[in-house]
Short mmCIF file of C-alpha atoms in Angstrom, two decimals:
data_model
loop_
_atom_site.label_atom_id
_atom_site.label_comp_id
_atom_site.label_asym_id
_atom_site.label_seq_id
_atom_site.Cartn_x
_atom_site.Cartn_y
_atom_site.Cartn_z
CA MET A 12 48.86 101.99 52.74
CA ALA A 13 51.51 101.85 55.39
CA ASP A 14 51.02 101.10 59.01
CA PRO A 15 53.46 103.29 60.86
CA ALA A 16 52.74 101.70 64.21
CA ARG A 17 53.75 98.36 62.89
CA ILE A 18 56.72 99.70 60.93
CA LYS A 19 58.11 101.23 64.08
CA THR A 20 57.92 98.03 66.06
CA ASP A 21 59.61 96.19 63.21
CA SER A 22 63.20 96.87 64.12
CA ASN A 23 64.71 95.48 60.94
CA SER A 24 64.78 98.26 58.41
CA ASP A 25 65.26 95.91 55.45
CA LYS A 26 62.18 93.92 56.07
CA LEU A 27 59.15 96.14 55.95
CA ALA A 28 56.34 93.71 55.73
CA ALA A 29 53.58 95.78 54.27
CA GLY A 30 55.11 99.12 53.44
CA LYS A 31 53.91 100.29 50.07
CA SER A 32 55.66 102.81 47.92
CA PRO A 33 54.02 103.98 44.73
CA LYS A 34 57.18 103.15 42.78
CA THR A 35 57.26 99.44 43.28
CA GLU A 36 54.59 97.24 41.79
CA ASP A 37 52.89 94.76 43.94
CA SER A 38 52.28 91.45 42.29
CA GLU A 39 50.95 89.67 45.31
CA GLU A 40 47.39 90.18 44.21
CA ALA A 41 45.96 89.04 40.88
CA PRO A 42 47.86 90.78 38.09
CA VAL A 43 46.76 94.38 37.83
CA PRO A 44 47.58 96.48 34.78
CA ASP A 45 49.37 99.41 36.35
CA ALA A 46 46.41 100.11 38.60
CA ASP A 47 48.14 102.22 41.17
CA ALA A 48 45.13 101.76 43.33
CA GLU A 49 47.30 102.58 46.27
CA SER A 50 44.98 105.25 47.53
CA LYS A 51 46.18 105.85 50.98
CA ASP A 52 42.85 106.36 52.70
CA PRO A 53 40.60 103.33 52.42
CA SER A 54 43.42 100.85 52.56
CA SER A 55 44.69 102.12 55.86
CA GLN A 56 41.32 102.89 57.32
CA SER A 57 40.61 99.53 58.86
CA LEU A 58 44.02 99.37 60.51
CA LYS A 59 44.30 102.99 61.54
CA HIS A 60 40.81 102.81 62.91
CA GLU A 61 41.88 100.26 65.46
CA HIS A 62 44.84 102.34 66.50
CA LYS A 63 42.91 105.55 66.65
CA GLN A 64 40.03 104.23 68.67
CA ASP A 65 41.76 105.06 71.92
CA SER A 66 42.41 108.63 70.90
CA VAL A 67 38.83 109.00 69.73
CA ALA A 68 37.61 108.12 73.21
CA GLY A 69 39.98 110.70 74.65
CA ASP A 70 38.87 113.40 72.28
CA ASP A 71 35.24 112.75 73.01
CA ASP A 72 35.79 113.47 76.67
CA ASP A 73 37.52 116.74 75.97
CA ASP A 74 34.84 117.97 73.64
CA ASP A 75 32.07 117.07 76.03
CA ASP A 76 33.72 119.08 78.74
CA GLU A 77 33.85 122.13 76.54
CA GLY A 78 30.22 121.43 75.64
CA THR A 79 28.72 124.42 73.92
CA SER A 80 25.08 123.30 73.60
CA GLY A 81 22.51 121.86 71.22
CA GLN A 82 24.08 119.55 68.69
CA PRO A 83 27.68 119.35 69.94
CA VAL A 84 27.77 115.55 69.84
CA SER A 85 26.79 115.07 66.21
CA LYS A 86 28.92 117.98 65.08
CA LYS A 87 31.92 116.65 66.94
CA LEU A 88 31.38 113.23 65.48
CA LYS A 89 31.44 114.72 62.00
CA VAL A 90 34.47 116.86 62.64
CA GLU A 91 36.56 114.23 64.38
CA PRO A 92 36.66 111.62 61.61
CA GLU A 93 37.85 114.34 59.27
CA LYS A 94 40.59 115.35 61.68
CA LYS A 95 41.52 111.72 62.08
CA LYS A 96 41.50 111.26 58.33
CA GLU A 97 43.83 114.20 57.87
CA LYS A 98 46.13 112.91 60.54
CA ARG A 99 46.04 109.48 58.95
CA GLN A 100 46.70 110.88 55.51
CA LYS A 101 49.59 112.93 56.80
CA VAL A 102 51.13 110.02 58.64
CA ASP A 103 50.67 107.85 55.59
CA GLU A 104 52.28 110.41 53.32
CA ASP A 105 55.20 110.75 55.70
CA GLU A 106 55.53 107.02 55.72
CA ILE A 107 55.46 106.80 51.96
CA GLN A 108 57.98 109.61 51.62
CA LYS A 109 60.31 107.92 54.04
CA MET A 110 60.00 104.70 52.10
CA GLN A 111 60.80 106.49 48.87
CA VAL A 112 63.87 108.11 50.38
CA LEU A 113 64.99 104.76 51.71
CA VAL A 114 64.47 102.86 48.49
CA SER A 115 66.16 105.55 46.44
CA SER A 116 69.28 105.12 48.54
CA PHE A 117 69.50 101.35 48.07
CA SER A 118 72.50 99.77 46.46
CA GLU A 119 71.96 97.50 43.46
CA GLU A 120 72.14 94.38 45.56
CA GLN A 121 69.70 95.81 48.08
CA LEU A 122 67.31 96.78 45.30
CA ASN A 123 67.42 93.26 43.93
CA ARG A 124 66.74 91.78 47.31
CA TYR A 125 63.92 94.22 48.00
CA GLU A 126 62.35 93.44 44.65
CA MET A 127 62.47 89.73 45.39
CA TYR A 128 61.03 90.37 48.82
CA ARG A 129 58.06 92.25 47.43
CA ARG A 130 57.41 90.20 44.33
CA SER A 131 57.87 86.66 45.57
CA ALA A 132 54.64 84.89 46.41
CA PHE A 133 53.23 81.42 46.56
CA PRO A 134 51.33 80.36 43.44
CA LYS A 135 47.64 80.70 44.15
CA ALA A 136 46.76 77.61 42.15
CA ALA A 137 49.03 75.36 44.16
CA ILE A 138 47.80 76.74 47.48
CA LYS A 139 44.21 76.36 46.36
CA ARG A 140 44.87 72.77 45.30
CA LEU A 141 46.53 72.06 48.63
CA ILE A 142 43.67 73.47 50.70
CA GLN A 143 41.05 71.78 48.60
CA SER A 144 42.80 68.44 48.88
CA ILE A 145 42.50 68.78 52.65
CA THR A 146 38.97 70.10 52.91
CA GLY A 147 37.52 68.09 50.06
CA SER A 148 35.34 71.03 49.08
CA SER A 149 36.06 74.21 47.22
CA VAL A 150 37.28 77.35 48.95
CA SER A 151 36.74 80.98 48.08
CA GLN A 152 39.36 83.16 46.51
CA ASN A 153 39.74 85.24 49.67
CA VAL A 154 40.74 82.16 51.61
CA VAL A 155 43.50 81.45 49.12
CA ILE A 156 44.67 85.05 49.28
CA ALA A 157 44.71 85.02 53.07
CA MET A 158 46.46 81.67 53.29
CA SER A 159 49.18 82.59 50.78
CA GLY A 160 49.74 85.83 52.63
CA ILE A 161 50.19 84.32 56.06
CA SER A 162 52.29 81.49 54.63
CA LYS A 163 54.68 84.05 53.26
CA VAL A 164 54.86 85.78 56.63
CA PHE A 165 55.44 82.39 58.23
CA ALA A 166 58.28 81.59 55.83
CA GLY A 167 59.74 85.00 56.59
CA GLU A 168 59.66 84.40 60.32
CA ILE A 169 61.52 81.13 59.92
CA VAL A 170 64.16 82.59 57.62
CA GLU A 171 64.68 85.54 59.95
CA GLU A 172 65.09 83.29 62.94
CA ALA A 173 67.41 81.01 60.98
CA LEU A 174 69.55 83.99 60.02
CA ASP A 175 69.74 84.95 63.69
CA VAL A 176 70.84 81.43 64.54
CA CYS A 177 73.35 81.45 61.70
CA GLU A 178 74.86 84.69 62.91
CA LYS A 179 74.89 83.54 66.50
CA TRP A 180 76.76 80.38 65.59
CA GLY A 181 79.32 82.35 63.62
CA ASP A 182 78.34 80.89 60.26
CA THR A 183 77.59 82.70 57.04
CA PRO A 184 74.67 82.45 54.65
CA PRO A 185 73.53 80.40 52.72
CA LEU A 186 71.44 78.90 55.45
CA GLN A 187 72.04 75.27 56.25
CA PRO A 188 69.44 72.75 57.39
CA LYS A 189 70.83 72.83 60.93
CA HIS A 190 70.06 76.56 61.15
CA MET A 191 66.55 75.95 59.86
CA ARG A 192 65.93 73.21 62.36
CA GLU A 193 67.22 75.26 65.26
CA ALA A 194 65.00 78.12 64.12
CA VAL A 195 62.01 75.80 64.08
CA ARG A 196 62.87 74.55 67.54
CA ARG A 197 63.02 78.09 68.87
CA LEU A 198 59.79 79.16 67.22
CA LYS A 199 58.07 76.06 68.54
CA SER A 200 59.08 76.94 72.07
CA ARG A 201 57.52 80.37 71.48
CA GLU A 202 54.43 78.68 70.12
CA GLN A 203 54.69 80.49 66.84
CA ILE A 204 54.44 77.22 64.95
CA PRO A 205 51.05 75.52 65.18
CA ASN A 206 51.22 71.94 66.27
CA THR A 207 48.09 69.93 66.93
CA LYS A 208 49.75 66.52 66.73
CA HIS A 209 50.61 66.33 70.38
CA LYS A 210 47.48 66.48 72.49
CA HIS A 211 48.14 67.56 76.02
CA ILE A 212 45.62 65.79 78.22
CA LEU A 213 44.84 68.03 81.13
CA PHE A 214 43.21 65.82 83.72
CA ASN A 215 44.16 62.20 83.58
CA MET B 23 70.79 60.08 45.60
CA ALA B 24 72.67 60.14 48.87
CA GLU B 25 71.36 63.66 49.19
CA GLU B 26 67.79 62.46 49.04
CA GLU B 27 68.36 59.78 51.62
CA ASP B 28 69.98 62.24 53.97
CA GLU B 29 67.13 64.61 53.44
CA ALA B 30 64.57 61.92 54.17
CA GLY B 31 66.51 61.09 57.35
CA PHE B 32 66.57 64.72 58.40
CA ASP B 33 62.92 65.12 57.66
CA GLU B 34 62.02 62.09 59.71
CA ASP B 35 63.93 63.52 62.65
CA LEU B 36 62.05 66.74 62.23
CA ASP B 37 58.75 64.91 62.09
CA GLU B 38 59.45 62.78 65.11
CA GLY B 39 60.19 65.95 66.97
CA ALA B 40 56.74 67.12 66.02
CA GLY B 41 55.20 63.92 67.28
CA GLY B 42 54.48 62.04 64.05
CA THR B 43 56.18 60.57 61.02
CA ASP B 44 55.26 61.26 57.48
CA GLY B 45 57.33 59.29 55.04
CA SER B 46 55.92 61.02 52.00
CA HIS B 47 57.97 64.18 52.60
CA GLY B 48 60.90 62.91 50.62
CA LYS B 49 58.77 61.51 47.79
CA ARG B 50 56.21 64.29 47.26
CA LYS B 51 56.81 66.47 44.27
CA ARG B 52 58.23 69.87 45.17
CA LEU B 53 55.47 72.43 44.84
CA PHE B 54 57.16 75.71 45.66
CA SER B 55 60.82 75.28 44.89
CA LYS B 56 61.22 78.24 42.57
CA GLU B 57 59.08 80.65 44.54
CA LEU B 58 60.66 79.69 47.83
CA ARG B 59 64.13 80.34 46.50
CA CYS B 60 63.16 83.88 45.54
CA MET B 61 61.44 84.31 48.86
CA MET B 62 64.43 83.17 50.87
CA TYR B 63 66.66 85.57 48.98
CA GLY B 64 64.18 88.34 49.64
CA PHE B 65 64.13 87.56 53.34
CA GLY B 66 67.90 87.76 53.69
CA ASP B 67 69.40 84.46 52.64
CA ASP B 68 72.02 84.02 49.97
CA GLN B 69 71.12 84.49 46.33
CA ASN B 70 71.44 80.71 45.85
CA PRO B 71 70.03 79.02 48.93
CA TYR B 72 70.80 75.37 49.58
CA THR B 73 68.28 72.96 48.11
CA GLU B 74 68.00 71.12 51.39
CA SER B 75 67.06 74.31 53.20
CA VAL B 76 64.47 75.12 50.57
CA ASP B 77 63.02 71.64 50.96
CA ILE B 78 62.84 71.94 54.72
CA LEU B 79 61.09 75.29 54.38
CA GLU B 80 58.65 73.89 51.85
CA ASP B 81 57.74 71.05 54.18
CA LEU B 82 57.25 73.53 57.00
CA VAL B 83 55.00 75.73 54.89
CA ILE B 84 52.91 72.79 53.73
CA GLU B 85 52.59 71.62 57.32
CA PHE B 86 51.57 75.13 58.35
CA VAL B 87 48.90 75.35 55.68
CA THR B 88 47.65 71.89 56.60
CA GLU B 89 47.42 72.73 60.28
CA MET B 90 45.64 76.02 59.64
CA THR B 91 43.21 74.32 57.28
CA HIS B 92 42.39 71.62 59.80
CA LYS B 93 41.91 74.15 62.56
CA ALA B 94 39.74 76.34 60.33
CA MET B 95 37.62 73.36 59.44
CA SER B 96 36.98 72.62 63.07
CA ILE B 97 35.76 76.09 64.03
CA GLY B 98 32.96 78.23 62.69
CA ARG B 99 31.15 76.38 59.96
CA GLN B 100 32.32 72.78 60.29
CA GLY B 101 33.98 71.17 57.35
CA ARG B 102 34.46 74.43 55.48
CA VAL B 103 37.28 76.93 55.47
CA GLN B 104 36.21 80.55 55.56
CA VAL B 105 38.16 83.75 55.77
CA GLU B 106 36.67 84.64 59.14
CA ASP B 107 38.00 81.41 60.58
CA ILE B 108 41.50 82.12 59.36
CA VAL B 109 41.37 85.64 60.75
CA PHE B 110 40.17 84.26 64.06
CA LEU B 111 42.97 81.72 64.24
CA ILE B 112 45.60 84.29 63.50
CA ARG B 113 44.29 86.93 65.89
CA LYS B 114 47.06 86.48 68.45
CA ASP B 115 49.90 86.91 65.98
CA PRO B 116 50.13 90.63 65.25
CA ARG B 117 52.22 90.35 62.10
CA LYS B 118 50.07 87.78 60.37
CA PHE B 119 46.85 89.41 61.50
CA ALA B 120 47.84 92.81 60.14
CA ARG B 121 49.04 91.23 56.92
CA VAL B 122 45.76 89.41 56.33
CA LYS B 123 43.79 92.56 57.01
CA ASP B 124 45.98 94.49 54.60
CA LEU B 125 45.65 91.90 51.86
CA LEU B 126 41.90 91.63 52.13
CA THR B 127 41.40 95.38 52.20
CA MET B 128 43.69 95.79 49.21
CA ASN B 129 41.83 93.09 47.33
CA GLU B 130 38.52 94.84 47.92
CA GLU B 131 40.02 98.09 46.72
CA LEU B 132 41.39 96.51 43.56
CA LYS B 133 38.05 94.89 42.84
CA ARG B 134 36.31 98.21 43.22
CA ALA B 135 38.86 99.95 41.03
CA ARG B 136 38.55 97.33 38.34
CA LYS B 137 34.79 97.48 38.44
CA ALA B 138 34.79 101.27 38.15
CA PHE B 139 37.28 101.03 35.31
CA ASP B 140 35.15 98.52 33.44
CA GLU B 141 32.03 100.56 33.93
CA ALA B 142 33.78 103.68 32.67
CA ASN B 143 34.85 101.78 29.56
CA TYR B 144 31.40 100.33 29.02
CA GLY B 145 29.84 103.78 29.35
CA SER B 146 32.08 105.40 26.77
#
């Protein structure tokens, strides 16, 4: 279930946000007994679909030009998703293979860090309690899943930025509060941190 | 306890920067200390991150969740938080958007797999 387009844009090879390799378990969801339900197709469909939509449009044009007769449109529509599926599967398999090669070449320390990266998650109960204390009504499980997920990405963005700051200032990890605060300041200027406390009145 | 006072001072600075003060930051019980430590290590920090840094990060995460919840309550169906609202709010941020899509798709898949598994067991 890898998204190669996103992996490529992610320049940091250590931090692959959603790369899945069959070896490592994923405990971000509710505990699953060894269900390696990491079938590559359906999981990547929704994402790949968005990326492939452009190429689908392109292919349609080509096929129409060739235009044999009769039922070309419906036939093409049936053939294309299969071609796309194969391409997707192949890309996915390549991705997974690459991940396996990478993980197999990790040092012990890197393996530890990677394991922590994949396994760490916010406790669903606490997040649910937090959201419900704000809304006053109950929320569905999907909301809790989504919120924990993006909170983890948010935490990751801050830590990454703080590590950049730390390196830039010539310090070494562990991160100090001043690095964190500078990271927050930078992210705020990029509007990556939501802030609705300050209302900007447009016409006054 | 000098540590705590310093931390409260730092937090207040942080809050004033954000345009508001919330004195309960220093006094609220820490919700995510253990998990955040593991997370910070996973993201590249030292194996033992500073407690103050973990606290700052926890406050930031709680503020993030609070802001998202408030925003989600104000759009779509008022007063309720739904997944569609969260997805809408996150649409501009490619990383978070892709992550949410991934998680929800994976969850559906796992549910289907579990259901099929249970049915297979029930049948036999």
